[in-house]
Amino acid sequence: MNKTVPRAFYLDPPEVVARRLLGKLLVRRYEGQRLVGRIVETEAYCGVNDPAAHTFAGITERNAVLFGPPGVAYVYFIYGMHYCLNFSCEPDGQAGGVLLRALEPLEGLATMAKLRGLAADTNPRLLTSGPGRLCEALGVTRRTHNGLDVTNRRSGLHVEDDGFAPERIATTARVGIRKAAERPLRFSIAGNRFVSR
DNA sequence: GGAGCGATGTCCT
DNA sequence: GGACATCGCTCCG
């Protein structure tokens, strides 16, 4: 039986948690079925000190989750058509989050393809390689998942540890941002073919 | 296989 | 009103 990742796992700064999440399993309960992917790419967004973070200008209604307790899902809508999934980090009252950028799909691939509007036998790389793609493949939206506790198995979205440890982690610049674009806060499992781009 | 670009809703300056 | 933590399509080589 895999271990559910506990709240203390998320209590540290985003750049620590982002690295630590690599290799863990993201598990989504969807219509009685398990949709599972291994986390292979993440980005850290460092609270009020990070010009690229949603929390840079302080607390608002949208970003309030990131200022709350660790281990909670922050889902936002971007470019008029995509959702992105983050986990809050740091103690309650302190802002910080990790963006999930890519998964290696492991269970429920046919359902993921259906949710993505693709044929059941499509290249699995198209299912969950990218922040918008992985949300669509797991049926994650702001309405259904923002504010959910991902340390609770009953949330329908949680993280498990199956003992897998990445051999080597690559550290690069974050993707798709303009401000603070040079900071090395993107982490991925080196050589994994489900990493985006 | 890479550059260019349009689609499209929500948030905050 | 402008920017946006994206994706998938076209066109070109």
Coordinates of C-alpha atoms (C1' of nucleotides) in Angstrom, one line a residue:
Chain A
M1 CA 0.0 0.0 0.0
N2 CA 1.4 3.4 -1.0
K3 CA 1.7 6.1 1.7
T4 CA -0.3 9.2 1.4
V5 CA 2.0 12.2 1.5
P6 CA 1.3 14.1 4.8
R7 CA 0.9 17.9 5.4
A8 CA 4.4 18.2 6.8
F9 CA 5.8 17.3 3.4
Y10 CA 4.5 20.7 2.1
L11 CA 5.6 22.8 5.1
D12 CA 8.9 23.8 3.5
P13 CA 9.8 26.5 0.9
P14 CA 8.5 25.9 -2.6
E15 CA 11.9 25.2 -4.1
V16 CA 12.3 22.4 -1.6
V17 CA 8.8 21.0 -2.0
A18 CA 9.0 21.2 -5.8
R19 CA 12.1 18.9 -5.9
R20 CA 10.6 16.6 -3.3
L21 CA 7.4 16.1 -5.3
L22 CA 9.3 14.6 -8.3
G23 CA 8.7 10.9 -8.5
K24 CA 5.5 11.0 -6.3
L25 CA 2.2 9.9 -7.6
L26 CA -0.7 12.2 -8.3
V27 CA -3.9 10.2 -7.7
R28 CA -7.3 11.4 -8.9
R29 CA -10.5 9.5 -8.1
Y30 CA -12.8 10.0 -11.1
E31 CA -16.1 8.2 -11.4
G32 CA -14.9 5.3 -9.2
Q33 CA -11.7 5.0 -11.2
R34 CA -8.1 5.7 -10.3
L35 CA -6.3 8.1 -12.6
V36 CA -2.6 8.1 -11.7
G37 CA 0.4 9.9 -13.0
R38 CA 4.0 10.2 -11.7
I39 CA 5.1 13.8 -11.2
V40 CA 8.0 14.4 -13.5
E41 CA 8.2 18.2 -13.8
T42 CA 7.4 21.0 -11.3
E43 CA 8.1 24.8 -10.8
A44 CA 8.5 26.7 -7.6
Y45 CA 6.7 30.1 -7.1
C46 CA 8.2 31.9 -4.1
G47 CA 5.4 33.9 -2.4
V48 CA 5.8 37.7 -2.0
N49 CA 9.5 37.8 -3.0
D50 CA 8.9 36.3 -6.5
P51 CA 7.8 38.8 -9.2
A52 CA 6.5 35.9 -11.4
A53 CA 4.3 34.5 -8.6
H54 CA 0.5 35.3 -8.4
T55 CA 1.2 36.2 -4.7
F56 CA 3.8 38.9 -5.4
A57 CA 1.3 41.8 -5.0
G58 CA -0.3 40.4 -1.8
I59 CA -3.4 38.4 -1.0
T60 CA -6.5 38.6 -3.2
E61 CA -9.6 36.5 -3.4
R62 CA -8.1 34.4 -6.2
N63 CA -4.7 33.6 -4.6
A64 CA -5.9 33.3 -1.0
V65 CA -5.3 29.5 -1.0
L66 CA -1.6 30.1 -1.4
F67 CA -1.5 32.2 1.8
G68 CA -3.3 29.4 3.7
P69 CA -2.2 26.1 5.1
P70 CA 0.2 23.8 3.2
G71 CA -1.0 20.8 1.1
V72 CA -4.0 22.5 -0.5
A73 CA -4.8 22.7 -4.2
Y74 CA -4.6 26.1 -5.9
V75 CA -6.2 25.9 -9.4
Y76 CA -6.4 28.9 -11.7
F77 CA -7.7 29.6 -15.2
I78 CA -5.3 31.0 -17.8
Y79 CA -5.4 32.1 -21.4
G80 CA -9.1 31.8 -21.6
M81 CA -9.1 28.0 -21.8
H82 CA -6.7 26.2 -19.5
Y83 CA -6.4 25.3 -15.9
C84 CA -3.2 24.9 -13.9
L85 CA -2.8 22.9 -10.7
N86 CA -0.5 24.0 -7.8
F87 CA 0.0 22.9 -4.2
S88 CA 0.3 25.4 -1.4
C89 CA 3.5 25.3 0.6
E90 CA 5.0 27.0 3.7
P91 CA 3.1 27.5 7.1
D92 CA -0.4 29.0 7.3
G93 CA -0.1 32.8 6.7
Q94 CA 3.0 32.5 4.4
A95 CA 2.6 32.4 0.6
G96 CA 4.2 29.8 -1.6
G97 CA 3.3 27.2 -4.2
V98 CA 4.5 24.6 -6.6
L99 CA 3.1 24.3 -10.1
L100 CA 2.7 20.8 -11.5
R101 CA 3.9 20.9 -15.1
A102 CA 4.0 17.3 -16.3
L103 CA 3.1 13.7 -15.3
E104 CA 4.0 10.3 -16.6
P105 CA 0.6 8.6 -17.0
L106 CA 0.4 5.2 -15.2
E107 CA -3.2 4.3 -14.6
G108 CA -6.5 5.2 -16.4
L109 CA -4.9 6.3 -19.7
A110 CA -8.1 5.6 -21.7
T111 CA -10.1 7.8 -19.5
M112 CA -7.4 10.5 -19.6
A113 CA -7.5 10.4 -23.4
K114 CA -11.3 10.7 -23.4
L115 CA -11.1 13.7 -21.1
R116 CA -8.5 15.3 -23.4
G117 CA -10.8 14.6 -26.4
L118 CA -8.2 12.3 -28.0
A119 CA -8.4 8.7 -29.3
A120 CA -7.8 6.0 -26.8
D121 CA -4.6 4.9 -28.5
T122 CA -3.0 8.4 -28.8
N123 CA 0.6 8.8 -27.9
P124 CA 0.6 8.9 -24.1
R125 CA 3.0 11.8 -24.2
L126 CA 0.1 14.0 -25.4
L127 CA -2.0 13.2 -22.3
T128 CA -0.2 14.9 -19.4
S129 CA 3.0 16.7 -20.6
G130 CA 2.1 20.3 -19.8
P131 CA 0.2 22.1 -17.0
G132 CA -2.9 22.6 -19.0
R133 CA -2.9 19.1 -20.4
L134 CA -2.6 17.4 -17.1
C135 CA -5.5 19.3 -15.6
E136 CA -7.7 18.4 -18.6
A137 CA -6.6 14.7 -18.5
L138 CA -7.5 14.4 -14.8
G139 CA -10.7 16.5 -15.0
V140 CA -9.3 19.2 -12.7
T141 CA -11.0 22.6 -12.7
R142 CA -11.0 25.6 -10.5
R143 CA -14.7 25.0 -9.6
T144 CA -14.2 21.4 -8.6
H145 CA -10.7 21.4 -7.0
N146 CA -9.5 24.9 -5.9
G147 CA -9.1 24.8 -2.1
L148 CA -9.2 21.0 -1.7
D149 CA -6.9 19.3 0.8
V150 CA -4.6 17.1 -1.1
T151 CA -3.3 15.3 2.0
N152 CA -6.8 13.8 2.4
R153 CA -7.5 10.7 0.3
R154 CA -11.2 11.5 0.4
S155 CA -10.7 14.8 -1.5
G156 CA -10.6 12.8 -4.7
L157 CA -7.1 14.3 -5.4
H158 CA -4.1 13.4 -3.3
V159 CA -0.4 12.5 -3.6
E160 CA 1.1 9.1 -2.8
D161 CA 4.6 7.8 -2.3
D162 CA 5.4 4.4 -3.8
G163 CA 9.1 4.5 -2.9
F164 CA 10.3 5.6 -6.3
A165 CA 13.3 8.0 -6.1
P166 CA 14.5 9.9 -9.2
E167 CA 18.1 9.2 -10.1
R168 CA 18.9 12.7 -11.3
I169 CA 17.0 16.0 -11.1
A170 CA 17.5 18.7 -13.8
T171 CA 17.2 22.3 -12.7
T172 CA 16.3 24.9 -15.3
A173 CA 14.6 28.3 -15.8
R174 CA 10.8 28.4 -15.5
V175 CA 8.7 28.3 -18.7
G176 CA 6.2 30.8 -20.1
I177 CA 6.9 33.7 -17.7
R178 CA 8.4 37.2 -18.4
K179 CA 9.2 38.4 -14.9
A180 CA 12.1 36.8 -13.0
A181 CA 12.4 34.5 -16.0
E182 CA 16.1 33.6 -15.4
R183 CA 15.7 32.1 -11.9
P184 CA 16.4 28.4 -11.9
L185 CA 13.2 27.2 -10.3
R186 CA 12.0 24.5 -12.7
F187 CA 12.7 20.9 -11.7
S188 CA 12.3 17.7 -13.7
I189 CA 13.4 14.1 -13.6
A190 CA 16.4 14.1 -15.9
G191 CA 15.8 12.1 -19.1
N192 CA 12.1 11.4 -18.5
R193 CA 10.3 11.6 -21.8
F194 CA 7.1 13.0 -20.3
V195 CA 8.7 16.3 -19.3
S196 CA 7.1 19.1 -21.3
R197 CA 8.7 20.7 -24.4
Chain B
dG1 C1' 10.7 19.9 -35.8
dG2 C1' 10.4 24.7 -35.0
dA3 C1' 8.6 29.5 -35.3
dG4 C1' 4.3 32.2 -35.6
dC5 C1' -0.2 33.0 -34.1
dG6 C1' -5.1 32.8 -32.8
dA7 C1' -8.5 31.3 -29.3
dT8 C1' -10.5 32.9 -25.2
dG9 C1' -12.0 34.1 -19.7
dT10 C1' -10.5 36.2 -15.5
dC11 C1' -7.9 39.2 -12.8
dC12 C1' -5.8 43.4 -11.3
dT13 C1' -3.3 48.0 -12.7
Chain C
dG1 C1' -7.6 47.7 -21.0
dG2 C1' -3.7 44.8 -20.9
dA3 C1' -1.5 40.9 -19.4
dC4 C1' -1.6 36.2 -18.7
dA5 C1' 2.6 30.0 -14.8
dT6 C1' -1.0 27.4 -22.5
dC7 C1' -2.2 24.6 -26.4
dG8 C1' -2.7 23.1 -31.0
dC9 C1' -2.9 24.4 -35.6
dT10 C1' -0.6 26.2 -39.7
dC11 C1' 3.2 27.0 -42.6
dC12 C1' 7.9 26.5 -43.7
dG13 C1' 12.2 24.0 -44.1

